[in-house]
Coordinates of C-alpha atoms and ligand atoms in Angstrom, one line a residue:
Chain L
X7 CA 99.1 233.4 247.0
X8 CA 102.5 231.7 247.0
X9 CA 104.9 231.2 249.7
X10 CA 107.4 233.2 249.2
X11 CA 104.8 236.1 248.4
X12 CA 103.8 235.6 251.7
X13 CA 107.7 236.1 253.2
X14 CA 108.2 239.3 251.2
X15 CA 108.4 241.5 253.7
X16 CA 106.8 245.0 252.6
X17 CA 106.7 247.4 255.5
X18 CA 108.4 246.6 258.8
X19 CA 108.2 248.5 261.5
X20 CA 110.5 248.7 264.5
X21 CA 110.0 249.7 268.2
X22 CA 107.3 252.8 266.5
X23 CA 106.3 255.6 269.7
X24 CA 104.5 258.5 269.1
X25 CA 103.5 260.8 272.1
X26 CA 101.5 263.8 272.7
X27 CA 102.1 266.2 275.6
X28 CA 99.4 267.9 276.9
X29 CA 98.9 269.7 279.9
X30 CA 97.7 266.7 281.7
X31 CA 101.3 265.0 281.0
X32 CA 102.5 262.3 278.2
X33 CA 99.9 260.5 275.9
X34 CA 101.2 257.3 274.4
X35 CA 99.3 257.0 271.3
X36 CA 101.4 254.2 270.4
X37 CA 103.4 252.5 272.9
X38 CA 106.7 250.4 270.8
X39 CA 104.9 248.8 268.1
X40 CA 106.7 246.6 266.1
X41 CA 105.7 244.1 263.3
X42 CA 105.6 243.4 259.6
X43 CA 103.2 243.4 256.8
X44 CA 103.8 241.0 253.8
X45 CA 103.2 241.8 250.3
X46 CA 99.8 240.6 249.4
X47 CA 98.5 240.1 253.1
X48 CA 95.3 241.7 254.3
X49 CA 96.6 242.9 257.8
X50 CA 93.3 243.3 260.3
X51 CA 93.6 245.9 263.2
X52 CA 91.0 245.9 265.7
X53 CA 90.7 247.7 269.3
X54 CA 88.9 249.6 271.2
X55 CA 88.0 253.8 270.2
X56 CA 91.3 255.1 271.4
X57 CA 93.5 253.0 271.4
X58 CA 96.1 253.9 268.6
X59 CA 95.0 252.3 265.2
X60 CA 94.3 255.1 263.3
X61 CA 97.8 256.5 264.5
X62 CA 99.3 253.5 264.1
X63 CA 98.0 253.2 260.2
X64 CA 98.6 257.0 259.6
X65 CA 102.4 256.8 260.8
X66 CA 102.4 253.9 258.0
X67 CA 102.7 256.9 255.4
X68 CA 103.9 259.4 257.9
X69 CA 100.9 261.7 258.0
X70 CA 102.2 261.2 261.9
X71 CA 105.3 261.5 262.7
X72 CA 106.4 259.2 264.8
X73 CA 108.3 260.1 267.9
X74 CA 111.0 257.1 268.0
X75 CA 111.0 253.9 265.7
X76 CA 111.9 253.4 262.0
X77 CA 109.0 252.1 258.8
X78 CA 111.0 250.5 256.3
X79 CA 109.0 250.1 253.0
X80 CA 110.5 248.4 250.2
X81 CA 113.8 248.3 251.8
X82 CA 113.7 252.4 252.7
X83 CA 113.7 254.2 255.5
X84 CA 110.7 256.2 255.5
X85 CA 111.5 258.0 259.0
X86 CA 114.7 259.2 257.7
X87 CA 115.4 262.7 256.4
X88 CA 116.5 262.0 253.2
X89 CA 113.7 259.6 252.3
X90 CA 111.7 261.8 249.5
X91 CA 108.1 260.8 251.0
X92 CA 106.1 262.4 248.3
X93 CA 107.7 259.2 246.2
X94 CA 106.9 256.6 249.0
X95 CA 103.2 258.1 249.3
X96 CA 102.1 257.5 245.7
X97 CA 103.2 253.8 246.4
X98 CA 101.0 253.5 249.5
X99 CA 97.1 254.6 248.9
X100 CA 95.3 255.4 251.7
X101 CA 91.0 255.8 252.5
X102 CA 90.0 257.2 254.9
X103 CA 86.6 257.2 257.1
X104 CA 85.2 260.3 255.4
X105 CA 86.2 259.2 251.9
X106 CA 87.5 263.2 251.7
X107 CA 87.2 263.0 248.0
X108 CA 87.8 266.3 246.4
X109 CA 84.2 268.4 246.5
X110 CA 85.5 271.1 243.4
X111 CA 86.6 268.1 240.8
X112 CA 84.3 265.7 238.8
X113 CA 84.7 261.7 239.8
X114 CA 87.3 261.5 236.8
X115 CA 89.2 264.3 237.8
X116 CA 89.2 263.2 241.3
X117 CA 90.5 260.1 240.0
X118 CA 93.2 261.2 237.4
X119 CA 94.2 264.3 238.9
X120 CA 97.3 262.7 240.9
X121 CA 98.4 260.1 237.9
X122 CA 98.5 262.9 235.6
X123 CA 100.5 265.3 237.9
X124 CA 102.7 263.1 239.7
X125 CA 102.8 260.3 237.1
X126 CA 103.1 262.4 234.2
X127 CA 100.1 260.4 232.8
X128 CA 98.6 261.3 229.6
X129 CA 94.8 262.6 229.8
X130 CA 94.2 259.9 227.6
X131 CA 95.5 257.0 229.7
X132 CA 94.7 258.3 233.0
X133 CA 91.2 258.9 231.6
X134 CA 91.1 254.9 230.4
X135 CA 92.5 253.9 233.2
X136 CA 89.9 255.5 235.7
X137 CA 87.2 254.7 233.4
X138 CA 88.4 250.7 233.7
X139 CA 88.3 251.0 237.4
X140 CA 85.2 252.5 237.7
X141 CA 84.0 249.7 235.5
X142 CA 85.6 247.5 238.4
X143 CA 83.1 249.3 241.1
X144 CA 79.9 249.2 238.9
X145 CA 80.2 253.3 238.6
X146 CA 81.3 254.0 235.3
X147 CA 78.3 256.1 234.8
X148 CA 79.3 258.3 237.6
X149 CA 82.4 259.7 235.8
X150 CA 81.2 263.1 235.4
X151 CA 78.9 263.6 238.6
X152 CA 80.3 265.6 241.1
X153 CA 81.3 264.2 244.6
X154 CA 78.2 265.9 246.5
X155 CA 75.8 264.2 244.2
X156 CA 76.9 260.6 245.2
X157 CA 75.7 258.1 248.4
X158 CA 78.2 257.8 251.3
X159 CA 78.8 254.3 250.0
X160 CA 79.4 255.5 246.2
X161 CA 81.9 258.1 247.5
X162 CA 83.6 255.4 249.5
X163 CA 83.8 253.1 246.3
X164 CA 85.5 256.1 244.5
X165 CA 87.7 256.5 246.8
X166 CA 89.3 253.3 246.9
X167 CA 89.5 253.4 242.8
X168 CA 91.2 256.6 243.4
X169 CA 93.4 255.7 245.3
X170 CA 94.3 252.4 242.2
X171 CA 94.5 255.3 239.6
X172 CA 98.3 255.5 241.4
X173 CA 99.0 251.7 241.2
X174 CA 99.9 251.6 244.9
X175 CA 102.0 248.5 246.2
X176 CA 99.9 248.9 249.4
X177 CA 96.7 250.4 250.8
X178 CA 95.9 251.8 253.9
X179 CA 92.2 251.8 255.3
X180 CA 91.1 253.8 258.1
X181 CA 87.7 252.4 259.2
X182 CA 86.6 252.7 255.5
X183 CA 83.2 251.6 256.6
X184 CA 82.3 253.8 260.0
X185 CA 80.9 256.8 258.0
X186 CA 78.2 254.3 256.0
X187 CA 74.6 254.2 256.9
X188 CA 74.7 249.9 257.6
X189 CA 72.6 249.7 253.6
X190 CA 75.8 250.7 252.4
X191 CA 78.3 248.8 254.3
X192 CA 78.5 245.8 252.1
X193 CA 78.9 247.1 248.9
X194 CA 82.5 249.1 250.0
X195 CA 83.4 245.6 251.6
X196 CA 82.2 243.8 248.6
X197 CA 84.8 245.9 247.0
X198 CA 88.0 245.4 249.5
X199 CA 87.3 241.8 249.8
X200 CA 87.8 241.4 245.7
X201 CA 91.2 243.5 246.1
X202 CA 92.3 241.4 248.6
X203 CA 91.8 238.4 246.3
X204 CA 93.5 239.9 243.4
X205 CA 96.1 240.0 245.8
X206 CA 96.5 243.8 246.7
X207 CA 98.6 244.1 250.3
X208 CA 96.3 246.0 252.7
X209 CA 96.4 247.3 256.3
X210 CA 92.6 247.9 257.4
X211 CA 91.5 249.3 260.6
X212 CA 88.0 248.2 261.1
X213 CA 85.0 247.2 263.7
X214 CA 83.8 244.7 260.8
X215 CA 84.7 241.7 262.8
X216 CA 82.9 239.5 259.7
X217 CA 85.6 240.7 257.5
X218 CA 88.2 240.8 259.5
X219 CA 87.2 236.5 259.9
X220 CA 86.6 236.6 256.0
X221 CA 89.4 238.6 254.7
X222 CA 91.9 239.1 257.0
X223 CA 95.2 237.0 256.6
X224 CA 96.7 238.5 260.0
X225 CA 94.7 240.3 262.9
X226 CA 96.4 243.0 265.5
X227 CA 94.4 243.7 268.3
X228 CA 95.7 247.2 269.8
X229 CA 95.1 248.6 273.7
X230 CA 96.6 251.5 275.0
X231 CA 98.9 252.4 272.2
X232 CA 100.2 248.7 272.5
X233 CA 99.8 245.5 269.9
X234 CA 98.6 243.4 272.7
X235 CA 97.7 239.9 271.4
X236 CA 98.5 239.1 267.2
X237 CA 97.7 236.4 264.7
X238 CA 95.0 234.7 262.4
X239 CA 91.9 235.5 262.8
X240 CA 91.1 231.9 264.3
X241 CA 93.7 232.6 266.8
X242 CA 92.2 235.9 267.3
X243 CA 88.4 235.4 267.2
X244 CA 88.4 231.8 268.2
X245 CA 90.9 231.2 270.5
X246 CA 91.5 234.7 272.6
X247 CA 94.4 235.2 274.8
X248 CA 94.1 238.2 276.5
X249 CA 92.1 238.7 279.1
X250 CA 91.6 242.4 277.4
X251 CA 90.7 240.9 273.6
X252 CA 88.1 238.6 275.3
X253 CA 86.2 241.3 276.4
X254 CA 86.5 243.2 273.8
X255 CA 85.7 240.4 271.9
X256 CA 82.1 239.8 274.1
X257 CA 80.9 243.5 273.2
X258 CA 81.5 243.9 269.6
X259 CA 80.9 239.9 268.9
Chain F
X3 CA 38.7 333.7 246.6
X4 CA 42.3 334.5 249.1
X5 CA 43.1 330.9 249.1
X6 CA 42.7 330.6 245.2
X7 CA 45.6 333.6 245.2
X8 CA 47.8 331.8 248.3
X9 CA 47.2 328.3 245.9
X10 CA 48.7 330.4 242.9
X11 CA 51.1 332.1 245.1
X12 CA 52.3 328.5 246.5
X13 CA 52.6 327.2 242.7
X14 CA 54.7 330.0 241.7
X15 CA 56.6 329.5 244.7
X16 CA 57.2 326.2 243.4
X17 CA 57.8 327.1 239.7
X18 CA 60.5 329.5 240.9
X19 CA 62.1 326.9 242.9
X20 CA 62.1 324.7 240.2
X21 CA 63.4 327.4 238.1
X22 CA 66.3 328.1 240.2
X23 CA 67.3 324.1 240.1
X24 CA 67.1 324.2 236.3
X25 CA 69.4 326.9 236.5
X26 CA 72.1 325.2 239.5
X27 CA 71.6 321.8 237.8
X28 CA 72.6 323.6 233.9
X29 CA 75.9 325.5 235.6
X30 CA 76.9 322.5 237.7
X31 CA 76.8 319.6 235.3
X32 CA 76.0 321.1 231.4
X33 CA 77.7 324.5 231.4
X34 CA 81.8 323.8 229.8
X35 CA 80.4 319.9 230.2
X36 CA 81.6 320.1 233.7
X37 CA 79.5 316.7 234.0
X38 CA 82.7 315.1 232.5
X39 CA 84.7 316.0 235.6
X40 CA 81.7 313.1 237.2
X41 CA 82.4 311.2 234.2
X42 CA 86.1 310.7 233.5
X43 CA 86.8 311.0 237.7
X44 CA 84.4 307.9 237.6
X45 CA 86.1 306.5 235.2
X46 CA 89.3 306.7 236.8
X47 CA 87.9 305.3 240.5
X48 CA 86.7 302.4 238.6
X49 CA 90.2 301.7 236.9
X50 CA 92.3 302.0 240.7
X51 CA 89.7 300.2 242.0
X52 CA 89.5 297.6 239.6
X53 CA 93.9 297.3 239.5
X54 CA 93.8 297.5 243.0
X55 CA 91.5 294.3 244.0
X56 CA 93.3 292.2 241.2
X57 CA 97.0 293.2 243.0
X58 CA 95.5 293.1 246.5
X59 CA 94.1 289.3 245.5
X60 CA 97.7 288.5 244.2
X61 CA 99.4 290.0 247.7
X62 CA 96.4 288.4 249.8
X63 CA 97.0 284.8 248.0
X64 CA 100.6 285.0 248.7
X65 CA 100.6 286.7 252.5
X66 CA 98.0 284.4 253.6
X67 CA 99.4 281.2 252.3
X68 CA 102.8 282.3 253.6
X69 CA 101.1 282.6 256.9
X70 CA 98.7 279.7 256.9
X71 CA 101.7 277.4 255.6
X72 CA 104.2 278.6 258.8
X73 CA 101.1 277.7 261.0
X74 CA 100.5 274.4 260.0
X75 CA 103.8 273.1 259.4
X76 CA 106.7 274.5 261.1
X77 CA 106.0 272.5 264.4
X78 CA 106.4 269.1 262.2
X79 CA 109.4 270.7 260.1
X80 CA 112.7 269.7 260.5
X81 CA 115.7 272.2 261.1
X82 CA 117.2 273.8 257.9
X83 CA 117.1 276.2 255.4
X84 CA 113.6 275.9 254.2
X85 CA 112.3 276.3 257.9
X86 CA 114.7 279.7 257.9
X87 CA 113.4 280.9 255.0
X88 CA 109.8 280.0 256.0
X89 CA 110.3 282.1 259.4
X90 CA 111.7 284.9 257.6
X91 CA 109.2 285.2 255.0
X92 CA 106.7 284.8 258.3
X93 CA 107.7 287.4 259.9
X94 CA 108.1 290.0 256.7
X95 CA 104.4 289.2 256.2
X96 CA 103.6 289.7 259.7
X97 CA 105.3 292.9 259.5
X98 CA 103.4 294.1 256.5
X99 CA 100.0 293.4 257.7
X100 CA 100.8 295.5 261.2
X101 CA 102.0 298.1 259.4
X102 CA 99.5 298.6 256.6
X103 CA 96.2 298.0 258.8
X104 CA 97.7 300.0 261.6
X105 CA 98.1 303.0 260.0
X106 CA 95.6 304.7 257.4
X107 CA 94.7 304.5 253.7
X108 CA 94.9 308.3 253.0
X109 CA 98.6 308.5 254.9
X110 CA 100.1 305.4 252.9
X111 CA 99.1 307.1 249.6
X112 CA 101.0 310.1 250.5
X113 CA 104.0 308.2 252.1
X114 CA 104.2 306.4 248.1
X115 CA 103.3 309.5 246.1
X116 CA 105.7 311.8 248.1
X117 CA 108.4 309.8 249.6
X118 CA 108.6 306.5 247.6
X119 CA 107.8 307.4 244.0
X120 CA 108.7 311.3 244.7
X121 CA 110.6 310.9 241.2
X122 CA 107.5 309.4 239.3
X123 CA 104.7 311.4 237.5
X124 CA 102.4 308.5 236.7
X125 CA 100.0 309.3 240.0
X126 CA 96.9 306.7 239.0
X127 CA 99.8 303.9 239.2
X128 CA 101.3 304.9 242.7
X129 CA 97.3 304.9 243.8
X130 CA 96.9 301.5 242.5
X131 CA 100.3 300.1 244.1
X132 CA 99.4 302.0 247.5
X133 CA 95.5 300.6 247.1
X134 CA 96.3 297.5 246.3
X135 CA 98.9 296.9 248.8
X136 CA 96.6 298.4 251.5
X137 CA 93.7 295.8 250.2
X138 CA 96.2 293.5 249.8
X139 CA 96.6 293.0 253.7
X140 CA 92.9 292.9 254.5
X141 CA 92.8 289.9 251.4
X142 CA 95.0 287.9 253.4
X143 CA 92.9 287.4 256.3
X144 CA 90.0 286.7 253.9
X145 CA 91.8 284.3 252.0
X146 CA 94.1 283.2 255.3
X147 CA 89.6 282.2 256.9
X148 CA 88.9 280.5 253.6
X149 CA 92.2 278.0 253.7
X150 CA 91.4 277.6 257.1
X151 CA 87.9 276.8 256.6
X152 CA 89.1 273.8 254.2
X153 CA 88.2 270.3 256.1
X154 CA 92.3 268.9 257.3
X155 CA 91.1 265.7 255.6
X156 CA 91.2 267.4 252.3
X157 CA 94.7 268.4 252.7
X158 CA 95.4 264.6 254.1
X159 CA 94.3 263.1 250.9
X160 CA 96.2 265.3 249.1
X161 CA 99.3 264.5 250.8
X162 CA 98.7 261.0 250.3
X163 CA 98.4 260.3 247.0
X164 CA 102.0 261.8 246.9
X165 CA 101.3 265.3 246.3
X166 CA 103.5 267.5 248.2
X167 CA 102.6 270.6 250.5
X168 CA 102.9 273.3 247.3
X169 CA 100.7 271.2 245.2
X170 CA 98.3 269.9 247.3
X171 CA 97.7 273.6 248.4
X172 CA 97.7 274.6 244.5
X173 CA 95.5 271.5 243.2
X174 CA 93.0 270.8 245.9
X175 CA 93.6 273.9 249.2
X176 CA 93.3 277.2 247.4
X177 CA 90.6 276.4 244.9
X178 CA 88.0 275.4 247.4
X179 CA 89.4 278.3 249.8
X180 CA 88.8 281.0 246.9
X181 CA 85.5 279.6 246.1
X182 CA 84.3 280.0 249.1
X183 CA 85.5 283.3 250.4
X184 CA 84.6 284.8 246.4
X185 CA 81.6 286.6 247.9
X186 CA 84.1 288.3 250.5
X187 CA 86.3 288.9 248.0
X188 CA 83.5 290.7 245.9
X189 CA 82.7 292.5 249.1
X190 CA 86.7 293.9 249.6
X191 CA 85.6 296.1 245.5
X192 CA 83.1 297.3 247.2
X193 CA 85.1 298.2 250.1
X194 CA 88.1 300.3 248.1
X195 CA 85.5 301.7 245.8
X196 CA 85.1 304.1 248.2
X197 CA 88.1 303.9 250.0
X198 CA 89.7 305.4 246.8
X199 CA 87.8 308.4 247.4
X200 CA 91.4 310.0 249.1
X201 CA 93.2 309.6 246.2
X202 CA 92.2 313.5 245.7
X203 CA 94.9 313.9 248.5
X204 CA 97.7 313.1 245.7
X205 CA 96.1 315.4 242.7
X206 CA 94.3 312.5 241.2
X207 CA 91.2 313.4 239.7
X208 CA 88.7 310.5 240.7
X209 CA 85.0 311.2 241.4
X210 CA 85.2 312.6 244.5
X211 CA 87.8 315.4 243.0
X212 CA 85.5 315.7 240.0
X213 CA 82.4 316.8 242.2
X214 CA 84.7 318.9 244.4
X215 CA 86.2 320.3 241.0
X216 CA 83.1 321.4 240.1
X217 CA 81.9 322.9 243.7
X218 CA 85.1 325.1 243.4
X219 CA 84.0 326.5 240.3
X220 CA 80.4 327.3 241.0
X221 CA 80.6 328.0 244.3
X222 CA 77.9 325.6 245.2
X223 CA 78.4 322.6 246.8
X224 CA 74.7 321.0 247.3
X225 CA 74.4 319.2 243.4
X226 CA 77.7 318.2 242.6
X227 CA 78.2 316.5 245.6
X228 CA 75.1 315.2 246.4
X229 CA 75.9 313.9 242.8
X230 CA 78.9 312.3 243.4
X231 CA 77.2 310.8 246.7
X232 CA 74.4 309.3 244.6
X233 CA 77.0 307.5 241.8
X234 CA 79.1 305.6 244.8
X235 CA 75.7 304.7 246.6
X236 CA 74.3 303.2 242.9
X237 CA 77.7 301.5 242.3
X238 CA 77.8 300.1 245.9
X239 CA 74.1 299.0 245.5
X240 CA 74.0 297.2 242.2
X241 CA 77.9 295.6 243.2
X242 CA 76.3 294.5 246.8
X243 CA 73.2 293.2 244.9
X244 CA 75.3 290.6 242.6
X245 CA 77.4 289.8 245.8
X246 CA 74.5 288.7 247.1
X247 CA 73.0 286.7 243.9
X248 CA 76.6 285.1 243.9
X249 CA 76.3 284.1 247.1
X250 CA 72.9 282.3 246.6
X251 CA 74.6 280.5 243.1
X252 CA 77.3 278.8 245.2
X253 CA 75.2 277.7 247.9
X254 CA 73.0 276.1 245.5
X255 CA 76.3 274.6 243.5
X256 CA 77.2 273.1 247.3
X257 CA 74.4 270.4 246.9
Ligands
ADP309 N1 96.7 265.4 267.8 C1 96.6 264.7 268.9 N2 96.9 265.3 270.1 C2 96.8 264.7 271.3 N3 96.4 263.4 271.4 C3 96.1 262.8 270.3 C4 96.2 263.3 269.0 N4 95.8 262.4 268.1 C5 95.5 261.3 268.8 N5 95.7 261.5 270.1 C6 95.4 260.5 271.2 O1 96.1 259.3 270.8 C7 95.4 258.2 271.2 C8 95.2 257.3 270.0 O2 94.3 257.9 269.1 P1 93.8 257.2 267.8 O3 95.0 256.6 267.1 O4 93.0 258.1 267.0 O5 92.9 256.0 268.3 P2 91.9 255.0 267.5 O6 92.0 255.3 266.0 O7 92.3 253.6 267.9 O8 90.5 255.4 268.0 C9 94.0 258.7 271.8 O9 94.2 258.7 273.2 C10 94.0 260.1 271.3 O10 93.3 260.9 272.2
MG310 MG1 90.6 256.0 264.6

């Protein structure tokens, strides 16, 4: 990666709250986040069960609506009205815990069934292009099984290629690993480590503290709805802060 | 020697009574082929019935998804014309459904033959509007339990790849919903089968007018409606019997 890869900003996000009422009064599931993600950066975000990631990652594409706070990605305004989001969403893939591929639709259909309706994709090139990925993730084989006939860790794989089939400037990963039996675990990292070297920009909220060492360019560390310590992962792992990190640190080092 | 004359007594008795059947069963059913009153009146249940499911599906799809859609979205919707329009169309459903499972089969066919299509002469298409608009409301909530039944993360994934609501409902919601409430639906045919047994009450002449047909011109009532009685029961039967094979293919197909 080049500098000035590294200091293209692709998402920022300014002074984001989003808030629940419930009987009991006001939750802050995220408490005035702000930060960026660069193109081509594999942004880590650790923290304890509760604690906002996956709301944090799912406002990224606004499957949450956040209560106050602008995302800008790619220079737009995804929080405003006239933003078409539909657009923005085919240039941000997202996987999520329980791979929710598509039980009624093969593994190619899964795959092409967004680049050929929202792409206008020929079958013929979607179908290349899925088979090609597949390839990538050792499953080319798998192209006509159905999702029920797959290991936790096969669905996961296809999930991620799914989400390629729409070329996505930035992928979203909501603890793509937590569903797995631990056989399975490395194989769908072996996966997003090899995207992050071909330089794919990724937000990943995980409890794979080895990866997030490995792979991560930047690591958040979210409490309470809040980003409280930031930085590498030596800064992170090595070197903690907050008195909070550190022992979150001690129980899931 | 008296019980070999009450045995042949007995058997005579019997003969006779058999006799006399042969006799009902020739004037009710083979006499002027009165069996084709059964016949074409079957024929005619099956055809509303059939008419009816496939307009009640099309009014279900639409009632439920107009439901199930102001459910899930209009807290996250912004002001505007769409959210208007999605309340309105809300609340016309709403109406509909009230009004058609509040108030009986047998009067809403007469409120459309008499009152609504007073001026039209086609009475097997007013029975399959009025059928099919009743079934139509009971559809919804069958279709309304399958969407519901769909796993949120399906219609997450669907978002995100960029589709929006309309097509991720289309493309990934409503297919797995109908495939899994298709038994139900299956059941719902077996339901206006015999709900369409009224539509006697508007001079159509479907099975259950055919037998009574026939019992007003033999005076007897016993075969011809025990007859009619039998064909819905074997119809029910053999329908409720691939219901229930149907059920067992999908269940397998799950795995
Ligand atoms: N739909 C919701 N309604 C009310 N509270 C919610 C809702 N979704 C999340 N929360 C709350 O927001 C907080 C953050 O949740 P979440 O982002 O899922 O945390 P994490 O992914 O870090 O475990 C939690 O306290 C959770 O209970
Ligand atoms: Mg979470």
């Amino acid at each position: 990666m080049s500098a000035d890869m590294n200091n293209d900003i692709i998402i920022s996000v300014e002074g984001l709250s989003k808030h629940y009422k419930n009987k009991a009064g006001v939750i802050y599931a995220l408490d005035d986040i702000t930060t960026d993600i660069r193109r081509g950066e594999v942004l880590v975000i650790i923290g304890p069960s509760g604690s906002g990631k996956s709301t944090f990652l799912r406002s990224l594409n606004l499957l949450e609506r956040p209560t106050e706070g602008t995302i800008t990605f790619e220079g737009v305004d995804i929080t405003s009205p006239e933003s078409d989001i539909n657009k923005l969403r085919q240039k941000m893939g997202m996987v999520f815990q329980h791979f929710n591929l598509f039980p009624h639709l093969t593994i190619l259909d899964n795959m092409t069934l967004a680049p050929r309706k929202l792409l206008k994709m020929s079958d013929y090139d979607a179908t290349q292009k899925a088979l090609e990925l597949l390839e990538r993730v050792g499953l080319q084989d798998r192209a006509d099984a159905y999702p029920s006939q797959l290991s936790g860790g096969q669905k996961q794989r296809i999930a991620i290629v799914r989400a390629l089939c729409m070329s996505p400037d930035v992928l979203l990963f909501d603890e793509p690993t937590s569903a797995l039996d631990p056989e399975m675990v490395g194989e769908v990292l072996d996966v997003m480590k090899s995207l992050a070297k071909s330089g794919m920009t990724m937000a990943v909220v995980t409890h794979e503290m080895g990866f997030a060492k490995e792979v991560g360019s930047r690591v958040i560390f979210m409490d309470e709805g809040k980003i409280i310590e930031e930085g590498t992962p030596s800064e992170i792992f090595d070197n903690p802060q907050n008195e909070r990190l550190q022992s979150f640190l001690a129980k899931v080092l | 020697m008296y019980s070999f004359i009450l045995a042949n007594r007995v058997l005579l008795g019997i003969g006779s009574w058999f006799a006399d059947k042969k006799d009902e069963f020739y004037m009710n059913f083979i006499k002027e082929d009165r069996y084709m009153y059964l016949v074409n009146g079957l024929w005619m249940t099956l055809r509303i019935t059939f008419f009816a499911v496939l307009l009640g599906i099309v009014l279900g799809v639409i009632a439920a998804i107009v439901r199930s859609t102001h459910d899930k979205t209009i807290n996250e919707m912004r002001p505007g014309f769409g959210k208007c329009l999605l309340i309105f169309f809300n609340a016309i459903v709403k109406l509909y459904l009230t009004v058609i499972r509040g108030t009986p089969v047998v009067v809403q066919l007469m409120i459309m033959y008499y009152i609504i299509f007073a001026s039209s002469t086609n009475a097997m298409m007013v029975a399959i509007l009025a059928f099919g608009i009743n079934s139509g409301a009971y559809v919804a909530e069958i279709i309304r339990s399958g969407i519901m039944s769909i796993d949120n993360g399906q219609f997450e994934a669907g978002r995100s790849l960029g589709f929006n609501y309309i097509q991720t409902m289309y493309y990934i919601v409503i297919p797995q919903a109908l495939k899994n409430v298709l038994p139900a639906l299956a059941n719902e045919f077996i339901v206006l089968i015999k709900e369409t047994s009224v539509s006697g009450y508007v001079g159509i002449m479907d099975l259950t007018r055919g037998g009574d047909v026939i019992r007003s011109r033999t005076f007897v009532a016993f075969m011809p409606l025990i007859a009619v009685a039998l064909i819905y029961l074997i119809i029910v039967v053999i329908f409720s019997k691939l219901v229930t094979v149907m059920e067992r293919r999908l269940r397998n197909s799950e795995r």
